[in-house]
Amino acid sequence: MRVKRVALAASMMVLALVAIAVPAKQASAAAYTNGPIALKSRAYCEAGKLVTWKRLVSDSGSVQGRVYAYRRDHRICVFVVDRLPGAHAMRAQISSKSLNGWDQGTYNEYAGAMVAPPHVCVYAFGSLVVNGKFYDRRVWVGC
């Protein structure tokens, strides 16, 4: 019975990575024109230089996943890793004041990465959903 409960609880969790890219010099810019958000592979990111990795931690203190950030060609490349089955939604915002410019896709574990426009700062957001309740995790990635 306990095994069924654990399996059910695990199947009801979803981890999402949201990368918000903010222009480093002008965080309040209405639009950013140095290139769009690009969807890449984990291998593309790892060919660059590791900037940081951060834990996405639940309210109970358990690690639900990690966000990895690499720098390649003056761009931050971000992907999420976790122990949960299923797919993850990733979004990126290229303007700090507008929701215009969101790119999104769904990926299996390790399969997707997102590259910000050149010379921007990136926040990563992890959203854990358990039994229909959202738990947000905000992680500063870097510039």
Steps between C-alpha positions, in 0.01 A plus 500: 500500500784739586667433165177593319477826696859593419447418131178701494666798670791489256267484202316813618812717505608714207813711489516795264790725419429860414796711394442874507762687305546864600732734305805558719533870424133589481284278717189707431521480121166454327655273238833336432624480144838321515351165410219271608489226757634186334413140579811282507622167634671420827814411302500850348503652849767267632735596215522841670639599840307403815382816676304350788255235608228553758269268690125525473385406850148418620341640816595179681865559410539218250678573174247485216743586224794708389543786256827507306626812324783518249644794305555452128553772238415774754164336571366320806379147425273341764355151549329315785574157643278309740408154620136520398358314200324680220543830321589852607380833367762766440430865431717807462409866515715745307340813642471590867178699454308299245392141458559534126779280373432185699632184339396170642538133438479172683796273552586176671770495765825652369359529150439872466696816563429866448746767391443866588583790268859630522604708803196447721450394861292191567275388782386140505166408653404148599134426557418181684139383478379255764134400509407809301686743729787710362826553686726752330879502526691803375870465425741772384712354221727785391595740222 
